[in-house]
Coordinates of C-alpha atoms in Angstrom, one line a residue:
X98 CA 71.3 -9.0 -13.2
X99 CA 68.6 -11.6 -13.5
X100 CA 67.3 -10.6 -10.0
X101 CA 66.9 -7.0 -11.2
X102 CA 65.0 -8.2 -14.3
X103 CA 62.7 -10.3 -12.2
X104 CA 62.0 -7.4 -9.9
X105 CA 61.3 -5.1 -12.8
X106 CA 58.9 -7.6 -14.4
X107 CA 57.1 -8.1 -11.1
X108 CA 56.6 -4.3 -10.7
X109 CA 55.3 -4.0 -14.2
X110 CA 52.9 -6.9 -13.6
X111 CA 51.6 -5.4 -10.4
X112 CA 51.1 -2.0 -12.1
X113 CA 49.2 -3.7 -14.9
X114 CA 46.9 -5.4 -12.5
X115 CA 46.2 -2.1 -10.7
X116 CA 45.4 -0.3 -14.0
X117 CA 43.1 -3.1 -15.1
X118 CA 41.3 -3.0 -11.7
X119 CA 40.8 0.7 -11.8
X120 CA 39.5 0.6 -15.4
X121 CA 36.7 -1.7 -14.4
X122 CA 37.5 -4.2 -17.2
X123 CA 37.9 -7.0 -14.8
X124 CA 34.5 -6.4 -13.2
X125 CA 32.8 -6.3 -16.6
X126 CA 34.5 -9.5 -17.7
X127 CA 33.5 -11.2 -14.5
X128 CA 30.0 -9.8 -14.4
X129 CA 30.6 -7.9 -11.2
X130 CA 29.5 -4.4 -12.1
X131 CA 28.7 -2.8 -8.8
X132 CA 25.8 -0.8 -10.3
X133 CA 23.8 -3.9 -10.8
X134 CA 23.6 -4.5 -7.0
X135 CA 21.9 -1.1 -6.3
X136 CA 18.1 -1.7 -6.1
X137 CA 15.7 1.0 -7.3
X138 CA 12.3 1.1 -5.7
X139 CA 9.7 2.9 -7.8
X140 CA 7.1 5.4 -6.6
X141 CA 4.3 2.9 -5.8
X142 CA 1.8 5.8 -5.2
X143 CA 2.1 6.9 -8.8
X144 CA 1.0 3.4 -9.8
X145 CA 1.5 2.9 -13.5
X146 CA 0.4 6.4 -14.7
X147 CA 3.7 6.9 -16.5
X148 CA 3.1 3.7 -18.4
X149 CA -0.5 4.2 -19.4
X150 CA 0.1 4.8 -23.0
X151 CA -2.3 3.9 -25.8
X152 CA -1.5 2.9 -29.4
X153 CA -3.4 1.9 -32.5
X154 CA -5.8 4.8 -32.2
X155 CA -6.6 4.1 -28.6
X156 CA -7.5 0.5 -29.0
X157 CA -4.2 -0.9 -27.6
X158 CA -4.2 0.2 -23.9
X159 CA -2.4 -0.5 -20.6
X160 CA -4.5 -1.3 -17.5
X161 CA -3.0 -0.4 -14.2
X162 CA -3.6 -2.4 -11.0
X163 CA -6.2 -1.0 -8.6
X164 CA -4.3 1.7 -6.7
X165 CA -2.5 0.0 -3.8
X166 CA -2.2 1.4 -0.3
X167 CA 1.3 0.0 0.0
X168 CA 4.0 -1.4 -2.3
X169 CA 3.9 -5.1 -3.1
X170 CA 6.9 -6.7 -1.5
X171 CA 7.2 -10.4 -0.9
X172 CA 9.9 -11.3 1.7
X173 CA 11.0 -14.9 2.4
X174 CA 9.5 -18.3 1.6
X175 CA 6.6 -18.4 1.4
X176 CA 5.1 -14.9 0.9
X177 CA 1.9 -13.8 -0.7
X178 CA 0.4 -10.7 -2.3
X179 CA -2.5 -9.9 -4.6
X180 CA -3.4 -7.4 -7.3
X181 CA -6.8 -6.5 -8.6
X182 CA -7.5 -5.2 -12.1
X183 CA -10.7 -3.8 -13.6
X184 CA -11.3 -4.4 -17.2
X185 CA -13.0 -1.8 -19.5
X186 CA -16.7 -2.6 -20.0
X187 CA -17.9 -0.2 -22.6
X188 CA -14.9 -0.9 -24.9
X189 CA -14.6 -4.7 -24.9
X190 CA -11.3 -6.5 -24.6
X191 CA -10.5 -8.7 -27.6
X192 CA -7.1 -10.1 -26.4
X193 CA -4.6 -9.2 -23.8
X194 CA -1.6 -10.2 -21.6
X195 CA -0.7 -9.8 -17.9
X196 CA 2.7 -8.2 -17.9
X197 CA 4.5 -8.8 -14.6
X198 CA 7.8 -6.9 -13.9
X199 CA 9.6 -7.5 -10.6
X200 CA 12.9 -7.1 -8.9
X201 CA 14.3 -10.1 -7.1
X202 CA 17.2 -10.8 -4.8
X203 CA 17.9 -14.4 -3.8
X204 CA 20.8 -15.7 -1.9
X205 CA 23.1 -18.3 -3.4
X206 CA 21.7 -21.7 -2.9
X207 CA 18.1 -20.6 -2.6
X208 CA 15.6 -22.4 -4.9
X209 CA 12.4 -20.4 -5.5
X210 CA 9.8 -19.3 -7.9
X211 CA 7.2 -16.5 -8.3
X212 CA 3.8 -18.1 -8.9
X213 CA 1.0 -16.3 -10.7
X214 CA -2.6 -17.3 -10.2
X215 CA -5.4 -15.5 -12.1
X216 CA -9.0 -15.8 -10.9
X217 CA -8.1 -19.0 -9.0
X218 CA -6.2 -20.7 -11.8
X219 CA -2.4 -21.1 -11.6
X220 CA -1.0 -19.5 -14.8
X221 CA 2.8 -19.2 -14.4
X222 CA 5.8 -20.2 -12.3
X223 CA 9.0 -18.2 -12.8
X224 CA 12.3 -19.4 -11.3
X225 CA 14.2 -16.7 -9.4
X226 CA 17.7 -15.8 -10.5
X227 CA 20.4 -15.8 -7.9
X228 CA 21.5 -12.3 -6.7
X229 CA 19.8 -9.0 -7.7
X230 CA 17.9 -9.3 -10.9
X231 CA 15.0 -7.6 -12.8
X232 CA 12.7 -10.2 -14.4
X233 CA 9.6 -10.0 -16.6
X234 CA 6.8 -12.5 -17.1
X235 CA 4.0 -12.3 -19.8
X236 CA 0.8 -14.3 -19.4
X237 CA -1.7 -14.6 -22.2
X238 CA -5.2 -13.9 -20.9
X239 CA -7.9 -16.5 -21.8
X240 CA -11.3 -15.6 -23.3
X241 CA -12.9 -16.4 -19.9
X242 CA -10.6 -14.0 -18.1
X243 CA -11.1 -11.2 -20.7
X244 CA -14.9 -11.5 -20.2
X245 CA -14.7 -11.5 -16.4
X246 CA -14.8 -7.8 -15.8
X247 CA -12.3 -8.0 -12.9
X248 CA -9.1 -10.0 -12.5
X249 CA -7.9 -11.2 -9.2
X250 CA -4.1 -11.9 -9.5
X251 CA -2.5 -13.7 -6.7
X252 CA 1.3 -13.8 -6.3
X253 CA 3.1 -16.4 -4.2
X254 CA 6.9 -16.6 -3.5
X255 CA 7.5 -20.3 -3.0
X256 CA 10.7 -22.3 -2.5
X257 CA 13.3 -22.8 0.2
X258 CA 16.6 -21.4 1.3
X259 CA 20.1 -22.9 1.0
X260 CA 20.1 -26.5 2.2
X261 CA 23.8 -27.4 1.8
X262 CA 24.9 -25.4 4.9
X263 CA 23.4 -25.0 8.4
X264 CA 21.4 -21.8 8.6
X265 CA 19.5 -20.2 11.5
X266 CA 15.8 -20.6 11.6
X267 CA 15.2 -16.9 10.9
X268 CA 17.3 -16.7 7.8
X269 CA 15.7 -14.7 4.8
X270 CA 16.5 -16.3 1.5
X271 CA 14.7 -14.2 -1.1
X272 CA 12.9 -10.9 -1.6
X273 CA 10.7 -9.9 -4.6
X274 CA 9.4 -6.3 -5.3
X275 CA 6.6 -5.9 -7.8
X276 CA 7.5 -3.0 -10.1
X277 CA 5.0 -0.2 -10.9
X278 CA 5.0 -1.0 -14.6
X279 CA 3.2 -4.3 -13.9
X280 CA -0.3 -4.4 -15.5
X281 CA -2.5 -5.6 -18.3
X282 CA -1.9 -4.9 -22.0
X283 CA -5.3 -5.1 -23.8
X284 CA -6.5 -4.8 -27.4
X285 CA -10.0 -3.3 -27.4
X286 CA -12.7 -3.3 -30.0
X287 CA -12.9 0.5 -29.8
X288 CA -11.0 3.3 -28.0
X289 CA -11.9 3.8 -24.4
X290 CA -14.0 7.0 -24.1
X291 CA -16.3 6.7 -21.1
X292 CA -15.4 7.7 -17.5
X293 CA -15.9 4.1 -16.2
X294 CA -13.4 2.8 -18.8
X295 CA -10.9 5.5 -18.0
X296 CA -11.1 4.8 -14.3
X297 CA -10.6 1.1 -15.1
X298 CA -7.5 1.9 -17.1
X299 CA -6.1 4.0 -14.3
X300 CA -6.8 1.5 -11.6
X301 CA -9.0 4.0 -9.8
X302 CA -6.0 6.3 -9.4
X303 CA -6.9 9.6 -11.0
X304 CA -4.2 11.8 -12.5
X305 CA -4.6 15.4 -11.5
X306 CA -2.8 18.1 -13.5
X307 CA -0.8 20.5 -11.4
X308 CA 2.1 22.2 -13.2
X309 CA 5.6 22.6 -11.8
X310 CA 5.2 26.3 -11.6
X311 CA 3.6 26.0 -8.1
X312 CA 0.5 27.8 -9.1
X313 CA -1.8 29.2 -6.5
X314 CA -5.6 29.8 -6.3
X315 CA -6.8 26.6 -8.2
X316 CA -9.3 25.9 -5.4
X317 CA -11.6 24.1 -7.8
X318 CA -9.1 21.4 -8.5
X319 CA -8.2 21.0 -4.8
X320 CA -11.8 20.7 -3.7
X321 CA -12.8 18.3 -6.5
X322 CA -9.7 16.1 -5.8
X323 CA -10.6 16.1 -2.1
X324 CA -14.2 14.9 -2.9
X325 CA -12.7 12.1 -4.9
X326 CA -10.5 11.1 -2.0
X327 CA -13.5 11.1 0.3
X328 CA -15.2 8.6 -2.0
X329 CA -12.1 6.3 -1.9
X330 CA -10.4 7.1 -5.2
X331 CA -6.6 7.5 -5.4
X332 CA -5.2 10.8 -6.7
X333 CA -1.8 11.7 -8.1
X334 CA -0.8 15.3 -8.8
X335 CA 1.6 15.7 -11.7
X336 CA 2.3 17.5 -14.9
X337 CA -0.5 15.7 -16.8
X338 CA -4.1 14.7 -16.1
X339 CA -7.4 16.5 -15.4
X340 CA -7.9 19.8 -13.7
X341 CA -10.6 22.5 -13.2
X342 CA -13.9 21.8 -15.0
X343 CA -12.6 18.6 -16.6
X344 CA -11.9 17.1 -13.2
X345 CA -15.4 18.3 -12.0
X346 CA -17.0 16.5 -14.9
X347 CA -15.1 13.4 -14.2
X348 CA -16.0 13.5 -10.5
X349 CA -19.7 13.7 -11.3
X350 CA -19.5 10.8 -13.7
X351 CA -17.4 8.5 -11.4
X352 CA -19.1 5.7 -9.6
X353 CA -20.0 6.1 -5.9
X354 CA -17.2 4.0 -4.5
X355 CA -14.2 2.3 -6.2
X356 CA -13.2 -1.3 -6.0
X357 CA -10.3 -0.9 -3.7
X358 CA -12.3 0.4 -0.7
X359 CA -15.5 -1.5 -0.5
X360 CA -18.0 -0.8 2.3
X361 CA -17.7 -3.6 4.8
X362 CA -20.5 -5.5 6.6
X363 CA -20.2 -7.6 9.8
X364 CA -19.1 -10.4 10.0
X365 CA -16.1 -9.5 7.9
X366 CA -14.3 -12.5 6.4
X367 CA -10.5 -12.3 6.4
X368 CA -10.2 -15.2 3.9
X369 CA -12.0 -13.1 1.3
X370 CA -8.8 -11.1 0.8
X371 CA -7.1 -12.7 -2.2
X372 CA -3.8 -13.5 -0.6
X373 CA -5.4 -15.1 2.5
X374 CA -7.5 -17.7 0.8
X375 CA -6.5 -21.3 0.4
X376 CA -4.0 -23.6 2.0
X377 CA -0.3 -22.8 2.4
X378 CA 2.8 -25.0 2.9
X379 CA 5.6 -23.2 4.7
X380 CA 9.0 -24.0 6.2
X381 CA 9.6 -21.6 9.0
X382 CA 7.1 -18.8 9.1
X383 CA 4.1 -17.4 7.3
X384 CA 1.8 -14.5 8.0
X385 CA -1.8 -13.7 7.0
X386 CA -2.6 -9.9 6.8
X387 CA -5.8 -8.1 6.6
X388 CA -6.1 -4.3 6.2
X389 CA -9.1 -2.1 6.8
X390 CA -9.8 1.6 7.2
X391 CA -12.2 3.0 9.8
X392 CA -14.0 4.7 6.9
X393 CA -15.0 1.3 5.5
X394 CA -16.6 0.1 8.7
X395 CA -20.4 0.3 9.1
X396 CA -21.4 3.5 10.9
X397 CA -17.9 3.8 12.3
X398 CA -18.4 0.6 14.5
X399 CA -15.1 -1.0 15.4
X400 CA -14.7 -4.8 15.4
X401 CA -14.8 -6.2 18.9
X402 CA -13.1 -9.5 18.3
X403 CA -11.3 -11.7 15.8
X404 CA -12.9 -15.2 15.5
X405 CA -9.9 -17.2 14.3
X406 CA -10.4 -20.6 12.6
X407 CA -7.4 -22.5 11.2
X408 CA -6.5 -26.0 10.1
X409 CA -2.8 -27.0 10.3
X410 CA -0.4 -29.9 10.5
X411 CA 1.6 -31.9 11.0
X412 CA 3.3 -29.9 13.8
X413 CA 4.7 -32.7 15.9
X414 CA 8.4 -32.5 16.7
X415 CA 8.5 -28.7 16.0
X416 CA 8.3 -25.6 18.1
X417 CA 5.1 -24.1 16.6
X418 CA 3.7 -20.8 17.9
X419 CA 0.9 -18.4 17.0
X420 CA 1.1 -14.6 17.2
X421 CA -1.7 -12.1 16.6
X422 CA -1.0 -8.3 16.3
X423 CA -3.0 -5.3 15.5
X424 CA -1.0 -2.3 14.3
X425 CA 2.1 -3.8 15.9
X426 CA 0.3 -4.2 19.2
X427 CA 0.6 -7.8 20.4
X428 CA -2.8 -9.3 21.2
X429 CA -2.1 -13.0 21.5
X430 CA 0.8 -15.4 21.8
X431 CA 0.3 -19.2 22.0
X432 CA 2.5 -22.2 21.8
X433 CA 0.7 -24.9 19.8
X434 CA 0.7 -28.7 20.2
X435 CA -0.6 -31.7 18.3
X436 CA -4.1 -31.1 19.7
X437 CA -4.2 -27.6 18.0
X438 CA -4.3 -28.9 14.4
X439 CA -7.7 -27.4 14.2
X440 CA -7.6 -24.0 15.9
X441 CA -10.7 -22.3 17.1
X442 CA -10.2 -19.2 19.3
X443 CA -11.4 -15.6 19.8
X444 CA -9.1 -12.6 20.1
X445 CA -10.4 -9.3 21.6
X446 CA -9.6 -6.2 19.5
X447 CA -9.2 -3.3 21.8
X448 CA -10.5 0.1 20.6
X449 CA -7.3 1.7 21.9
X450 CA -5.2 -0.3 19.5
X451 CA -7.1 0.9 16.4
X452 CA -6.0 3.6 14.0
X453 CA -7.5 5.2 11.0
X454 CA -5.7 2.6 8.8
X455 CA -5.4 -0.8 10.4
X456 CA -3.4 -4.0 9.8
X457 CA -4.2 -7.2 11.5
X458 CA -1.5 -9.9 11.3
X459 CA -1.7 -13.6 12.2
X460 CA 1.7 -15.3 12.1
X461 CA 2.6 -19.0 12.5
X462 CA 6.2 -20.0 13.2
X463 CA 7.2 -23.7 13.0
X464 CA 10.9 -24.3 13.8
X465 CA 12.9 -27.4 14.3
X466 CA 13.8 -28.3 17.8
X467 CA 17.4 -27.5 16.9
X468 CA 18.3 -23.9 16.4
X469 CA 20.2 -24.8 13.2
X470 CA 18.9 -26.8 10.2
X471 CA 21.4 -28.8 8.2
X472 CA 20.4 -30.2 4.8
X473 CA 16.7 -30.8 5.6
X474 CA 13.5 -29.0 6.0
X475 CA 10.0 -29.7 7.4
X476 CA 6.9 -28.3 5.6
X477 CA 3.9 -27.4 7.6
X478 CA 0.5 -27.0 6.0
X479 CA -2.0 -24.4 7.2
X480 CA -5.2 -22.8 6.0
X481 CA -7.2 -19.8 7.3
X482 CA -10.7 -21.1 7.1
X483 CA -13.5 -19.0 5.5
X484 CA -15.3 -18.6 8.9
X485 CA -12.4 -16.6 10.2
X486 CA -14.1 -13.2 10.7
X487 CA -14.1 -9.9 12.4
X488 CA -17.1 -9.6 14.7
X489 CA -18.9 -6.3 15.2
X490 CA -20.2 -4.8 18.4
X491 CA -17.1 -2.6 19.2
X492 CA -17.2 1.0 20.1
X493 CA -18.5 3.6 17.7
X494 CA -16.0 6.3 16.9
X495 CA -16.5 9.9 16.3
X496 CA -13.1 11.3 15.2
X497 CA -12.0 14.9 15.7
X498 CA -12.1 15.3 12.0
X499 CA -15.8 14.3 11.9
X500 CA -16.4 16.9 14.7
X501 CA -14.5 19.5 12.7
X502 CA -16.4 18.6 9.5
X503 CA -19.7 19.1 11.4
X504 CA -18.5 22.5 12.5
X505 CA -17.7 23.5 9.0
X506 CA -21.1 22.2 7.8
X507 CA -22.8 24.4 10.4
X508 CA -20.8 27.4 9.3
X509 CA -21.0 27.4 5.5
X510 CA -20.0 28.6 3.0
X511 CA -16.4 27.8 3.4
X512 CA -13.7 29.8 1.8
X513 CA -10.6 27.9 0.7
X514 CA -7.3 29.7 0.1
X515 CA -3.6 28.9 -0.4
X516 CA -0.3 30.3 -1.6
X517 CA 1.8 28.7 -4.3
X518 CA 1.9 24.9 -3.9
X519 CA 4.1 22.3 -5.6
X520 CA 2.4 19.1 -6.9
X521 CA 3.3 17.1 -3.8
X522 CA 2.1 19.9 -1.5
X523 CA -1.2 20.2 -3.4
X524 CA -1.7 16.5 -3.3
X525 CA -1.2 16.4 0.5
X526 CA -3.6 19.4 0.8
X527 CA -6.3 17.5 -1.1
X528 CA -5.8 14.4 1.0
X529 CA -6.2 16.4 4.2
X530 CA -9.3 18.2 2.8
X531 CA -10.7 14.8 1.8
X532 CA -10.8 13.7 5.4
X533 CA -13.3 16.5 6.3
X534 CA -16.4 15.4 4.4
X535 CA -16.0 17.9 1.5
X536 CA -18.9 16.5 -0.5
X537 CA -21.3 17.9 2.1
X538 CA -19.7 21.3 2.3
X539 CA -20.4 24.3 0.0
X540 CA -17.3 26.4 -0.8
X541 CA -17.5 30.0 -1.7
X542 CA -15.3 33.1 -1.0
X543 CA -18.4 35.3 -0.6
X544 CA -19.4 36.0 3.0
X545 CA -17.8 32.8 4.3
X546 CA -18.9 31.4 7.7
X547 CA -15.5 29.7 8.0
X548 CA -12.2 29.6 6.1
X549 CA -9.6 26.9 5.3
X550 CA -6.1 28.2 4.6
X551 CA -3.4 25.8 3.2
X552 CA -0.1 26.4 4.9
X553 CA 3.1 25.0 3.4
X554 CA 6.8 25.4 3.4
X555 CA 8.3 26.7 6.7
X556 CA 5.3 26.2 8.9
X557 CA 7.0 27.5 12.0
X558 CA 7.3 30.9 10.3
X559 CA 3.8 30.6 8.8
X560 CA 2.2 29.9 12.2
X561 CA 4.0 32.8 13.8
X562 CA 2.4 35.1 11.3
X563 CA -1.1 33.9 11.7
X564 CA -3.4 36.4 13.4
X565 CA -5.7 34.7 15.9
X566 CA -9.3 35.2 14.9
X567 CA -12.4 33.3 16.1
X568 CA -12.0 29.6 16.8
X569 CA -9.0 28.0 14.9
X570 CA -7.7 24.5 14.5
X571 CA -4.8 22.9 12.6
X572 CA -5.1 19.7 10.5
X573 CA -2.0 17.8 9.3
X574 CA -0.6 14.4 8.8
X575 CA 1.8 12.9 11.5
X576 CA 4.8 10.8 10.8
X577 CA 2.9 7.6 11.1
X578 CA 0.6 7.4 8.1
X579 CA -1.7 4.8 9.8
X580 CA -2.8 7.4 12.3
X581 CA -4.7 9.6 9.8
X582 CA -4.8 13.3 10.2
X583 CA -4.2 15.2 13.4
X584 CA -6.6 17.9 14.7
X585 CA -5.3 20.4 17.3
X586 CA -6.1 23.8 18.5
X587 CA -4.2 26.6 16.9
X588 CA -1.0 27.7 18.6
X589 CA 2.2 29.1 17.1
X590 CA 4.0 26.2 19.0
X591 CA 1.6 23.5 17.7
X592 CA 2.9 20.2 16.5
X593 CA 1.9 21.2 12.9
X594 CA 5.1 23.2 12.9
X595 CA 7.0 20.0 12.1
X596 CA 4.7 19.1 9.2
X597 CA 5.2 20.0 5.5
X598 CA 1.6 21.0 4.9
X599 CA -1.2 21.9 7.2
X600 CA -4.8 23.3 7.0
X601 CA -5.7 26.3 9.2
X602 CA -9.4 26.1 9.9
X603 CA -11.1 29.3 11.2
X604 CA -14.7 29.6 12.3
X605 CA -16.0 33.1 11.9
X606 CA -19.1 32.4 14.0
X607 CA -19.5 30.8 17.4
X608 CA -19.6 27.0 17.2
X609 CA -23.1 25.4 17.5
X610 CA -21.9 21.8 17.7
X611 CA -19.3 20.1 19.8
X612 CA -15.8 21.2 19.0
X613 CA -12.8 18.8 18.7
X614 CA -10.8 18.4 21.9
X615 CA -7.5 20.2 22.1
X616 CA -4.6 18.2 20.7
X617 CA -6.9 15.3 19.5
X618 CA -5.7 13.0 16.8
X619 CA -7.7 11.3 14.0
X620 CA -7.1 7.9 15.5
X621 CA -10.0 6.1 17.1
X622 CA -7.9 5.4 20.2
X623 CA -8.4 9.1 21.1
X624 CA -12.0 9.5 20.3
X625 CA -13.9 6.2 20.9
X626 CA -17.3 6.9 22.2
X627 CA -17.8 4.2 24.8
X628 CA -21.3 5.3 25.7
X629 CA -22.7 4.8 22.2

């Protein structure tokens, strides 16, 4: 009898445990809610547009960071990133804060912090929580910073991984993602009303109004947005912002070139990029990155070499190596010794390895002789010196897009047409059009010398319905965004059939200048002019 009672109690206990587990009560009590571990990565291209509210009659405003070309993600110890902010000038800031929001994920045993430096002064260190977490930091801006006009905010992920156990050299201990709602909260002496102040609040990312009804025929908005793209401004099409004549007026009042895409002059200093300046102390690996667009280079002249100057040490009793890559193409590998504590070398930068958007990466690795480290670490100090520069003298490039733009300029006016477009499709169309020098082209539907038709949706079906007429090309973005736009001769079987949006360019008169080669891309590797 007692045995039966014990079995019955055991069954009841097991059933109770199952019910509690299924109800989720145990997870809530133990803090193991699975939803917490699902990371959410925001739309970095939107920037902080959805957070640009203003209160107190327009005097309390939010300032977004200067529109980034990539999300800010810091991976491993140490890692570096930077943000730039433009302050309103006509409406003067009286007080303000830098509001940093980030998502972190640190392994158990990692000890790290996110460091904030503003205009060269360390302002905050925030200890990372273990596991996935969303954290916020608020830094009061000083009177000197409020009067600076621009703020250079540098972020550094510093610390080390678990030390209690043996870990492989390549172990990654923490990752931090800067969230789009990061920015400045300012109190102004009067509401921001000028174009310059609005652009500062937007971080040079201009909101373009394009309703969700997929409207067609708003060529004025598309052309104006494209002209802003050509000048280096970011655009974001959505359900609020400027359109039509309002956008035209804003484009006329905007400065010639925004902060985020300055015109470069040789020699180009890599240490001038905020995250590359100053000394670093690292445990296993660190990377200096420099990004540049061909459109920023003087007269389209590619850099011929990287003059690399670095100071480092101590590197004795370690396996220290240097790697240099351009757009993931390996240019240099070198094992370093004690005599390399001051590094002075030149690295050739082949024209064939360049793209429209380029990233140069210099990586140092310093590992212990043993593959595993147990309870100790060895810090290496390194600094990229200010005389690390890109040297000019490379090939000048004439891209197929430049050739096509010259054809359009010789066959004006240009008629622009499109069917219904969603906001993302319209934004892609404006970005493509912005690659074709739209500021020098006159647009009109009356007796056009050439036409540009926006194709979207099922491009395979759209291309099959195109009636060949005159000379025709297709312009579209490939899968690799670094390559820029592709230009190819029209064909129903063209590669544009795999794209979501393409421009069909038709010349109604014979070409009077050189036409783009068939199948050419916008990357300099396909169009470098060696003869110069």
